[in-house]
XYZ file of C-alpha atoms in Angstrom:
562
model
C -75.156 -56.221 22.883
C -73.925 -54.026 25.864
C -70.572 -53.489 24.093
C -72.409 -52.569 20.653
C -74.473 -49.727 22.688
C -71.411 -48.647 24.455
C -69.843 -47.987 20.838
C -72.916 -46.263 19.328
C -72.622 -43.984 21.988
C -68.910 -43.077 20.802
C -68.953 -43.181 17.845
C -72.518 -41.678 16.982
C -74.166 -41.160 13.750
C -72.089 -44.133 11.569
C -73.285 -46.512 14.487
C -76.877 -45.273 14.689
C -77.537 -45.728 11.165
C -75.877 -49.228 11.218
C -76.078 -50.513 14.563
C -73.247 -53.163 15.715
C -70.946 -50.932 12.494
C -68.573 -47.969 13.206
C -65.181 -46.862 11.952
C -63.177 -43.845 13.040
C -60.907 -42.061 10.760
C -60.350 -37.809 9.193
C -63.005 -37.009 7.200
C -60.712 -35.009 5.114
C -57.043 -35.645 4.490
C -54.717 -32.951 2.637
C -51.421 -34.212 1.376
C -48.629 -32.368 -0.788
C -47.500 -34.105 -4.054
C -45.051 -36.876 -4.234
C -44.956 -37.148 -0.164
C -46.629 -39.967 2.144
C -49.254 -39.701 4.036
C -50.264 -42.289 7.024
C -54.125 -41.849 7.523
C -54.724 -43.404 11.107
C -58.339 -45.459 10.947
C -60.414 -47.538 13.731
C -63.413 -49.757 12.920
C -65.787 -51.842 15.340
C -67.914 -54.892 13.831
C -70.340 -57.085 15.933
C -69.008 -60.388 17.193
C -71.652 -62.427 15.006
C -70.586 -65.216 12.668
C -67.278 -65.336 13.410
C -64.302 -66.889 15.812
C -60.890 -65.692 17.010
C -59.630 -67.626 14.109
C -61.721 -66.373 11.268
C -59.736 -64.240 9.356
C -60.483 -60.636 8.885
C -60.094 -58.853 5.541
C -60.294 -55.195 4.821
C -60.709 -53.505 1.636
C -59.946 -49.148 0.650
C -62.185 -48.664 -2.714
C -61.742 -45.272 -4.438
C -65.692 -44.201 -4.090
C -68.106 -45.551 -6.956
C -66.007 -48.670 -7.263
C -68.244 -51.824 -6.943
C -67.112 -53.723 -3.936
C -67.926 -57.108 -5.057
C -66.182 -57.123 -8.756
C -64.113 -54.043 -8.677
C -60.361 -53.786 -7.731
C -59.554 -51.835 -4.270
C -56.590 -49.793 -4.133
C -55.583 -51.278 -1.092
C -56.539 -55.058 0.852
C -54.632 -57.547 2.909
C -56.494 -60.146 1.053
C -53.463 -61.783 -0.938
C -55.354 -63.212 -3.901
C -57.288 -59.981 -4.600
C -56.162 -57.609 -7.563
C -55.847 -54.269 -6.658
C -55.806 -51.284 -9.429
C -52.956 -50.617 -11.168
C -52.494 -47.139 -10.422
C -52.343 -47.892 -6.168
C -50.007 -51.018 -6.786
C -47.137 -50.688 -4.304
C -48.393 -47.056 -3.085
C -51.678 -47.949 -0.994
C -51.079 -49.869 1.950
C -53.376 -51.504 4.321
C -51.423 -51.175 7.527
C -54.021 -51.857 10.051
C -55.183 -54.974 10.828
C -59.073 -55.799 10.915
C -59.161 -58.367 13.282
C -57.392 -56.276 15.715
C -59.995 -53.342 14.870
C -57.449 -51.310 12.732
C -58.545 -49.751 9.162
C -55.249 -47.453 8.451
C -54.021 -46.465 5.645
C -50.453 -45.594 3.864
C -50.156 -44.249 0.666
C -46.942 -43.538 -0.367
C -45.439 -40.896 -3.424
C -48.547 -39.351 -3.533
C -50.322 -38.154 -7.176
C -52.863 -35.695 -8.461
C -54.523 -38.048 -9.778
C -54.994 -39.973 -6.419
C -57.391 -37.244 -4.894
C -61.177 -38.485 -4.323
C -63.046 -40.454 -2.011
C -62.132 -43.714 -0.406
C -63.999 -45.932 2.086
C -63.590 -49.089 3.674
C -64.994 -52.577 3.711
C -64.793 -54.811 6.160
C -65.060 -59.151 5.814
C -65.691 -61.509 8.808
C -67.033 -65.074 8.516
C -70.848 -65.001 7.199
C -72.206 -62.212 9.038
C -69.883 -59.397 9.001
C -69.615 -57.789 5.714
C -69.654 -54.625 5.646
C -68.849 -50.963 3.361
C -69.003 -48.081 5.812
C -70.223 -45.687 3.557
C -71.291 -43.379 5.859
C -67.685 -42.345 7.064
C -65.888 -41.929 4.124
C -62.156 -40.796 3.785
C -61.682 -37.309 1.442
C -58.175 -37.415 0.098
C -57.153 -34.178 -1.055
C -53.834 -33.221 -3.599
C -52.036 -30.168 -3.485
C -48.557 -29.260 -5.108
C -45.892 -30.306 -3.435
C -44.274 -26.990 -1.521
C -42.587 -28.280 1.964
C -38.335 -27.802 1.495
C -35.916 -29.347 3.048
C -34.329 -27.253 6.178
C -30.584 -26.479 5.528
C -28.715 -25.517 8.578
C -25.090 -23.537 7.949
C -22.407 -22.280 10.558
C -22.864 -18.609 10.531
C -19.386 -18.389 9.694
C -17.182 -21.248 7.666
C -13.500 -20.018 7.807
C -11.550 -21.721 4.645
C -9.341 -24.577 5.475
C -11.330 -25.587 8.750
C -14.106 -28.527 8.588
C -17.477 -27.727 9.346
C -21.093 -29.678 9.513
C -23.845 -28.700 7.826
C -27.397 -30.314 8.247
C -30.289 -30.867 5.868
C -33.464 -31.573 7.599
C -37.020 -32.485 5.810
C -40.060 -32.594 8.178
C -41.273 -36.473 7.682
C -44.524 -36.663 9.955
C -44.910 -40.168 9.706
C -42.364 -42.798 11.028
C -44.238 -45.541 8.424
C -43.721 -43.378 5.220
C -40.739 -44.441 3.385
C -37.337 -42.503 3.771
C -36.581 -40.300 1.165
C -33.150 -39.802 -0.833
C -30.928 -36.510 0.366
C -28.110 -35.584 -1.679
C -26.097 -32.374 -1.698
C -24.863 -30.857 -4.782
C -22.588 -27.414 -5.372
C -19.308 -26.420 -6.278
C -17.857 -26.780 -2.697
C -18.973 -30.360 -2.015
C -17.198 -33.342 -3.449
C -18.194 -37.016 -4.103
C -17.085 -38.348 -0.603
C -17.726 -35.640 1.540
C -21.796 -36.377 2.636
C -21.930 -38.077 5.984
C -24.464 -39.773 8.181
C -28.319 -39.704 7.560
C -31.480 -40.789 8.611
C -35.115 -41.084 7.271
C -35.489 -37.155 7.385
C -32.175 -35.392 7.939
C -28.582 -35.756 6.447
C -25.368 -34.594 7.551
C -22.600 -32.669 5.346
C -19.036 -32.249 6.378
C -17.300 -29.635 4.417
C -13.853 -27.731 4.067
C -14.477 -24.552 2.438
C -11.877 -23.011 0.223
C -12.061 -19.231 -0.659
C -13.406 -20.016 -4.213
C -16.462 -21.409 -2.099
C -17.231 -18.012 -0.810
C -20.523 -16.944 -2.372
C -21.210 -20.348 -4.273
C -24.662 -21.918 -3.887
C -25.199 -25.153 -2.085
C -28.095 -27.394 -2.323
C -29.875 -30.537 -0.162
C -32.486 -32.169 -2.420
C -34.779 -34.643 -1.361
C -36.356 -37.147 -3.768
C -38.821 -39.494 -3.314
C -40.230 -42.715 -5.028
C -41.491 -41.381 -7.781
C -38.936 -40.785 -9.825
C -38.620 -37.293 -11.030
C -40.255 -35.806 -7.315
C -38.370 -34.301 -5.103
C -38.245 -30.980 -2.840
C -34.706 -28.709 -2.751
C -33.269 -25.541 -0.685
C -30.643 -23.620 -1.706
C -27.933 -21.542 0.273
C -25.260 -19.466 -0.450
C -21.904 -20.306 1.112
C -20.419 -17.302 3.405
C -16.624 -18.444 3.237
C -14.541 -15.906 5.242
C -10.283 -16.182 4.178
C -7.439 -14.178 4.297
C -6.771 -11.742 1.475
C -5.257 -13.305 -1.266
C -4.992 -12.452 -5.409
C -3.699 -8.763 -4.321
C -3.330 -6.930 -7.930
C -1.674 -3.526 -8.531
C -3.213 -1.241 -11.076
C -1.938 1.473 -13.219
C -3.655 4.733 -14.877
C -1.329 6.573 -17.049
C -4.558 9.379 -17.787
C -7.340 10.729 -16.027
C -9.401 9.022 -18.523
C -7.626 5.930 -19.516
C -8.452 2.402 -17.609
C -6.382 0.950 -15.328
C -4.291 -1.816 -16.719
C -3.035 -4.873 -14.350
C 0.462 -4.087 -13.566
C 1.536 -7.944 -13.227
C 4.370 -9.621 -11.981
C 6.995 -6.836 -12.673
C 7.788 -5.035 -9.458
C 9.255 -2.154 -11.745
C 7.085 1.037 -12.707
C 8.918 3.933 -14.998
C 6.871 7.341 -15.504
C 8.149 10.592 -16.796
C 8.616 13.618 -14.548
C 4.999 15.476 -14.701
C 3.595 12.538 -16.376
C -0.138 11.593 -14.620
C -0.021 8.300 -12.479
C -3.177 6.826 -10.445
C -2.048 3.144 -8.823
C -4.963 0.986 -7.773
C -4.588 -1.456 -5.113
C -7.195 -4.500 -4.617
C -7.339 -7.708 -2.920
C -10.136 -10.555 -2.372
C -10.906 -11.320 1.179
C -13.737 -12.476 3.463
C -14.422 -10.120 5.381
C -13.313 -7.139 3.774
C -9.575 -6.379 4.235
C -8.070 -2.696 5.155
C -5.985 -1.751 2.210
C -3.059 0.939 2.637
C -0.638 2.300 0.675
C 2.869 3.562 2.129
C 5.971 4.786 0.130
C 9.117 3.146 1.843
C 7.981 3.380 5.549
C 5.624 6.234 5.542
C 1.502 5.505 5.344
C -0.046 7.623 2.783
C -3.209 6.552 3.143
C -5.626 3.476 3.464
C -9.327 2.388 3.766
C -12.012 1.299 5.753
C -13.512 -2.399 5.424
C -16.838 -0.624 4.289
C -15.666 1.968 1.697
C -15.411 1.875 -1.883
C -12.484 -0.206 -3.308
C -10.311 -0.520 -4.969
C -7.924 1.817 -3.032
C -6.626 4.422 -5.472
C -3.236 6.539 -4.841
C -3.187 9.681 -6.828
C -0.226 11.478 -8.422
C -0.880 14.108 -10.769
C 2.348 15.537 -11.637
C 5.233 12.549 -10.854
C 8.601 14.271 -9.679
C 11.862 13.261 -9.279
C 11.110 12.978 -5.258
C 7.953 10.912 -5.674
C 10.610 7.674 -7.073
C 10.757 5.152 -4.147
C 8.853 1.624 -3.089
C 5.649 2.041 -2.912
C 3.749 -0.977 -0.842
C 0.079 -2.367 -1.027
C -1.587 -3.560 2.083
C -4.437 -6.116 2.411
C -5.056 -6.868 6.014
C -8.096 -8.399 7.593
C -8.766 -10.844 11.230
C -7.325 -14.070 9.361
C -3.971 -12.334 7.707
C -2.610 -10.295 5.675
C -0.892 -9.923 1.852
C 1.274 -7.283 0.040
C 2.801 -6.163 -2.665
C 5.440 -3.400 -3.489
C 5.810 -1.655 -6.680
C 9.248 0.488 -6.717
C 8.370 3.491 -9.210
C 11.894 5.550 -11.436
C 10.451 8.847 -12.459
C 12.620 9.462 -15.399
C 13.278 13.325 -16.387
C 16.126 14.940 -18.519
C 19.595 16.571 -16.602
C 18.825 19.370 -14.515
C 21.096 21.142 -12.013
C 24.001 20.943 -13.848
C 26.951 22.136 -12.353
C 30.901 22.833 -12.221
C 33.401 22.577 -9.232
C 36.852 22.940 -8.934
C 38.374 20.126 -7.197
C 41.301 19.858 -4.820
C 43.721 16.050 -5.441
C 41.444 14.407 -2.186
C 38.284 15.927 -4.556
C 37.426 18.755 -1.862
C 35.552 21.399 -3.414
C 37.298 24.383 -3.512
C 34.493 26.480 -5.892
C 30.984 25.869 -7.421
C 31.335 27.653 -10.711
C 28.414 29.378 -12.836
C 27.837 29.454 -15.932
C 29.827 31.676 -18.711
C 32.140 32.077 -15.970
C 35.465 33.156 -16.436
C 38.135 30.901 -14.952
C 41.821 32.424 -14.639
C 44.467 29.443 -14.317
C 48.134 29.890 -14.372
C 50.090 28.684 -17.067
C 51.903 25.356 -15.862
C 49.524 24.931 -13.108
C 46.675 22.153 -12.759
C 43.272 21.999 -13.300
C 40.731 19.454 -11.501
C 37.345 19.703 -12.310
C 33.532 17.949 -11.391
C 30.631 18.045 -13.227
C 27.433 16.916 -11.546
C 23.680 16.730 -13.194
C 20.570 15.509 -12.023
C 18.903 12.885 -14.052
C 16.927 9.414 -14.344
C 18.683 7.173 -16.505
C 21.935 8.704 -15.324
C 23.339 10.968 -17.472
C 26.237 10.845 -19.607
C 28.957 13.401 -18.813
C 31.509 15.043 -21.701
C 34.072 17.921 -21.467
C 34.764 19.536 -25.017
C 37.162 22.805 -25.308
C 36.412 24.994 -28.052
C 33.969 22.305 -29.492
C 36.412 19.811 -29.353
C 35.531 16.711 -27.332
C 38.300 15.675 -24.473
C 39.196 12.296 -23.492
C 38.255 11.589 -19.985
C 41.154 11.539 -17.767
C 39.085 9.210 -15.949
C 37.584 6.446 -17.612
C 35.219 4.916 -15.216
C 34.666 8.778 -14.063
C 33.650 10.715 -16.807
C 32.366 13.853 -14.845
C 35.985 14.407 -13.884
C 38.456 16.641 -15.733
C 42.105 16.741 -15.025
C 44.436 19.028 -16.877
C 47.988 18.272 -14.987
C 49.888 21.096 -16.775
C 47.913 24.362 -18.341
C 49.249 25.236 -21.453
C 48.758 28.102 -23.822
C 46.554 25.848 -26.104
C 44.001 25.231 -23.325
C 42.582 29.193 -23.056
C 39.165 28.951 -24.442
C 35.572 27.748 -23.807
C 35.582 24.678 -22.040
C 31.975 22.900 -21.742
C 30.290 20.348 -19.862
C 27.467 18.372 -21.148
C 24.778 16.034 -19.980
C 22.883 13.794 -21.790
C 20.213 10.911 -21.824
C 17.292 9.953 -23.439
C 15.338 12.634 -22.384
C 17.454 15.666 -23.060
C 20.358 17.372 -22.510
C 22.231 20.096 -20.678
C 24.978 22.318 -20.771
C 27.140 24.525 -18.779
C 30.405 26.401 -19.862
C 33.152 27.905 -18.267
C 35.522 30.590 -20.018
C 38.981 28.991 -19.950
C 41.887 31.810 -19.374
C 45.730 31.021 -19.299
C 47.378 34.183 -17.172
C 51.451 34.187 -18.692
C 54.424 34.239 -15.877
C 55.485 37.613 -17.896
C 52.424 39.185 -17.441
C 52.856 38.520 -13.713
C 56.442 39.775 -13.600
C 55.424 43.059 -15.351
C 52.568 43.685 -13.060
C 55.188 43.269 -9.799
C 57.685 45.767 -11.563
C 55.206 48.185 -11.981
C 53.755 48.001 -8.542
C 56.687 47.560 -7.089
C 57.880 50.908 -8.980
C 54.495 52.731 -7.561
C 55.497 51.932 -4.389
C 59.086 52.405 -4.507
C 58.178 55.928 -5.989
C 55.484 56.773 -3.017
C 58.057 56.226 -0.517
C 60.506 58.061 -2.090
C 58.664 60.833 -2.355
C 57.224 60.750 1.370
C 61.067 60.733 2.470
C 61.845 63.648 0.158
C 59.091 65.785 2.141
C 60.125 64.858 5.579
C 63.848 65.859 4.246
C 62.617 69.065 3.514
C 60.692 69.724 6.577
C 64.345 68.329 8.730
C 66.307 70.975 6.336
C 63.979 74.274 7.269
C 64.155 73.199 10.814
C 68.005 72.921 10.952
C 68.186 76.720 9.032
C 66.009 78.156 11.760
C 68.793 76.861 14.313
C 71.286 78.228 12.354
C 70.761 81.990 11.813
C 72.964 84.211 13.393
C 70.393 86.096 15.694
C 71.020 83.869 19.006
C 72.139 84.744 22.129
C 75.842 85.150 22.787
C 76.806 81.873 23.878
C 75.008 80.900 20.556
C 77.050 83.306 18.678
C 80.692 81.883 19.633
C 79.492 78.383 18.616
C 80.786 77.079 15.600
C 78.341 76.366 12.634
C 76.494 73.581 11.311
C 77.769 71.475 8.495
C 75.822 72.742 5.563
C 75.284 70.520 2.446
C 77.616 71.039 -0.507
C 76.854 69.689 -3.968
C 79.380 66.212 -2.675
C 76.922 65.835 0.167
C 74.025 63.188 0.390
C 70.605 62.280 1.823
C 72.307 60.322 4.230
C 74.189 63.375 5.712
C 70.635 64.512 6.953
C 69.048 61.300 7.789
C 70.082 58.980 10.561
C 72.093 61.107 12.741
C 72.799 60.265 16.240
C 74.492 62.504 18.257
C 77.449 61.527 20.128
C 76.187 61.537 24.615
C 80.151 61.979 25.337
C 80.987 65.312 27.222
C 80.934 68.903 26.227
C 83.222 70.406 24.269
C 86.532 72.319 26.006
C 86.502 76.467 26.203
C 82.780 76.480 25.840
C 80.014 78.109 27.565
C 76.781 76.618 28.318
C 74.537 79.557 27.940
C 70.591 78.734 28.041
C 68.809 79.952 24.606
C 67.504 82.786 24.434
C 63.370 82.374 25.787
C 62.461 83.600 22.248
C 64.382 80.836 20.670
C 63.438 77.873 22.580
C 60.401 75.504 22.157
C 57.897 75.250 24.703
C 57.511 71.728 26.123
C 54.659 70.295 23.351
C 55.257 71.926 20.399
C 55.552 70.722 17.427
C 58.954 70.076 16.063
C 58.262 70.509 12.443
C 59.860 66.995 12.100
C 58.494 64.447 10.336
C 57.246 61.527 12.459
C 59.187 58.300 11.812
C 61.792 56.528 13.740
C 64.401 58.013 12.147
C 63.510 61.444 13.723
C 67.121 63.662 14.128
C 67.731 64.498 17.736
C 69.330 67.712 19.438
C 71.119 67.475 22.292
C 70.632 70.297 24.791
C 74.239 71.383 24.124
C 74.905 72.876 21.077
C 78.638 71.984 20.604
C 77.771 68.568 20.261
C 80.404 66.527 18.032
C 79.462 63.964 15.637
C 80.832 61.077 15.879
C 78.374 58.444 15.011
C 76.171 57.877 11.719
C 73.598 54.886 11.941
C 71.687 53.516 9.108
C 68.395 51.901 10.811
């Protein structure tokens, strides 16, 4: 009796309205759809009618259900039927003799909400339904996910663990079923797991990157079960690097595939597009041979686009795309021919080791020797290479050098060759020419022209001696008149020219220095006669100047031709 009024005390009103009675469990229970739920339960009944060995049976009706003929959900009474619905979900896990009432119910349903309580069989005296502390089950839709833990980063090629975790509160519920599923996990790959988590060890591959993975759980009933999704962050070197080219400011850039050859047309419009796949974002660059021309930031805009508006002839070179990012880099090179019709044509005389002796214009006029030979280069600008011919007067030449068309060798100029000769160059996008006007200069010709200066000249010097003859002759008459002084007088006279007498009797004459002539007198000249020192002679000024001796009966015996 002492132990029933200790209990009443506890457990209050259920014992004071049935005194020796009480049972302790959550008046209201809320469980999510499909899960388990273990509802913990205590009961006291008097120690009247029964012995340690008088078995104790417990009983969970739904509320309403008559406890003498109607089925429980859930007993520990082997022989007693239990309703259909609760077969193999409600669970009597406590035991009654031990003062236990609790409850399992596994794979919860809607239709399982409602009002359940407990009865209680002991020998004659104790039966009892503790109506007064009834259990409220409530159903709600089944919301709680699973937990899916990811590395931050998964690098491709390198294992990693991922978790999947589902919050089971109750050790006695059943374990559920976790399975992964997604395009990066394969049939063998899911590793340990336990009654609420499951492990996943996975080697990404770049195609992973962005791909949804999912941990499911199921339970018992089939066609239950909670999921959580996540989307794979795979990071990878860049890889798939394409090369794409715009031909128009309007047109789309088309893949430029596996050819590493690009051919555009001088001033043609060229855009090449550069773009790679990479985790995290690669740098992209673009350089022509060795040179950067320019290259992007992780966070800007791709693809990377190199502009060229007007191609030329200098743009043609190997032009290389760069993906780089923290796990390696790729590359590809594109080697662009701008294509454009001969330009800079040209003409240059050649010496036999090919030294250029002249760069010749156009229409030019070329004088060559008759006999003599003629080397000559043409050289042209062009993408395909132009092909080089040499026509004279519209006639086409052979090459003199096969392999070397742009060469021209005539070994011997002949009459036949004066004309226009004219170099051409051609390819598929045009042509150019340059001409040269051919002239053969005759050996006559050049004789006549040295006669005929020779004669000017000849002439001019003639007639430069004949002056300074005649300037010699009017100084030799002054000597000679016969107003002199007296010593003058007795001196004989000067040869004089006769018509048998030549220039050379008044050119070249060197007096004799022997000694003065017998039975003559060395008078001085008369003051008014002689020269004062300086002046002028009146003689022309050459070498072969005539010169008086201070005596005047100088002989002659000498005549020098210098």
């Amino acid at each position: 009796m002492a132990l029933s009024l200790l209990m009443a005390v506890l457990w209050g009103g259920s014992q004071a309205q049935s005194l020796g009675f009480s049972l302790r469990v959550q008046r209201e229970v809320t469980v999510q759809e499909g899960l388990c739920v273990h509802v913990p339960c205590t009961l006291f009944y008097p120690p009247h009618g029964w012995t340690e060995d008088t078995p104790a049976l417990g009983y969970w009706f739904l509320a309403g259900t008559d406890t003498t003929t109607g089925r429980p959900v859930a007993t520990n009474k082997q022989d007693r039927e239990v309703q259909a619905r609760s077969q193999g979900r409600f669970q009597l896990t406590g035991d009654p003799r031990n003062y236990s009432c609790s409850l399992l119910i596994r794979d919860v349903r809607a239709e399982d909400k409602g009002q359940y309580i407990f009865r209680v069989e002991r020998g004659g005296y104790v039966r009892y339904n503790f109506q007064e502390s009834p259990l409220n089950l409530k159903v709600t839709a089944l919301t709680q996910k699973p937990d899916v833990y990811v590395p931050e980063t998964l690098d491709s090629g390198r294992q990693a663990t991922l978790i999947c975790v589902f919050n089971w509160a109750f050790e006695e519920c059943p374990a559920p079923t976790f399975s992964w599923m997604g395009a990066a996990v394969t049939p063998q790959e899911p590793g340990p797991k336990s009654s609420y988590f499951s492990v996943l060890s996975l080697t990404p591959r770049p195609r992973d990157h962005g791909t949804q993975l999912t941990c499911r759980v199921d339970f018992s009933r089939k066609g239950v079960s909670a999921e959580t999704t996540v989307q794979l962050n795979v990071t990878y070197a860049p890889k798939d690097l394409v090369i794409s080219v715009s031909r128009a400011r309007v047109s789309a850039p088309q893949p430029q595939g596996n050819s590493p050859y690009l051919e555009a047309q001088k001033g043609q419009f060229l855009q090449l597009l550069c773009a790679a796949e990479s985790q995290p974002p690669a740098t992209l660059s673009w350089a022509l041979e060795d040179r950067i021309l320019s290259w992007s930031h992780p966070w800007s805009p791709r693809p990377l686009a190199l502009l060229l508006p007007g191609v030329r002839p200098g743009d043609s070179g190997r032009y290389t795309c760069r993906a780089e990012n923290r796990l390696g880099s790729q590359n590809r090179t594109l080697n662009l021919s701008v294509q454009y019709a001969p330009e800079n044509l040209r003409v240059m005389a050649l010496e036999a080791n090919r030294t250029v002796l002249e760069n010749l214009g156009n229409y030019k006029s070329l004088p060559v020797l008759e006999g003599q030979s003629l080397r000559l280069l043409c050289v042209a600008h062009s993408n395909p290479p132009a092909r080089l011919s040499w026509a004279l007067g519209g006639q086409t030449l052979s090459p003199s050098q096969p392999a070397d068309p742009s060469i021209l060798e005539l070994p011997q100029i002949q009459t036949e060759h004066e004309g226009v000769l004219t170099c051409q160059a051609q390819n598929s996008l045009g042509s150019q020419n340059i001409s040269l006007y051919l002239s053969v200069v005759y050996k006559k010709e050049l004789l006549s022209k040295a006669f005929y200066n020779g004669t000017f000249l000849g002439m001019g010097i003639l007639t430069l001696l004949f002056l300074c003859l005649i300037l010699v002759m009017k100084a030799l008459r002054k000597k000679q008149t016969p107003t002199g002084t007296p010593a003058q007088a007795g001196t004989p006279p000067k040869p004089r020219p006769t018509r048998r007498s030549t220039i050379l009797d008044y050119i070249n004459v060197v007096p004799n220095p022997g000694p003065p002539a017998r039975n003559r007198k060395a008078t001085p000249s008369s003051p008014s006669q002689a020269s004062p020192p300086g002046a002028p002679s009146g003689e022309c000024p050459r070498p072969w100047q005539t010169r008086e001796s201070k005596d005047t009966g100088t002989e002659y015996e000498d005549i020098r031709f210098h």
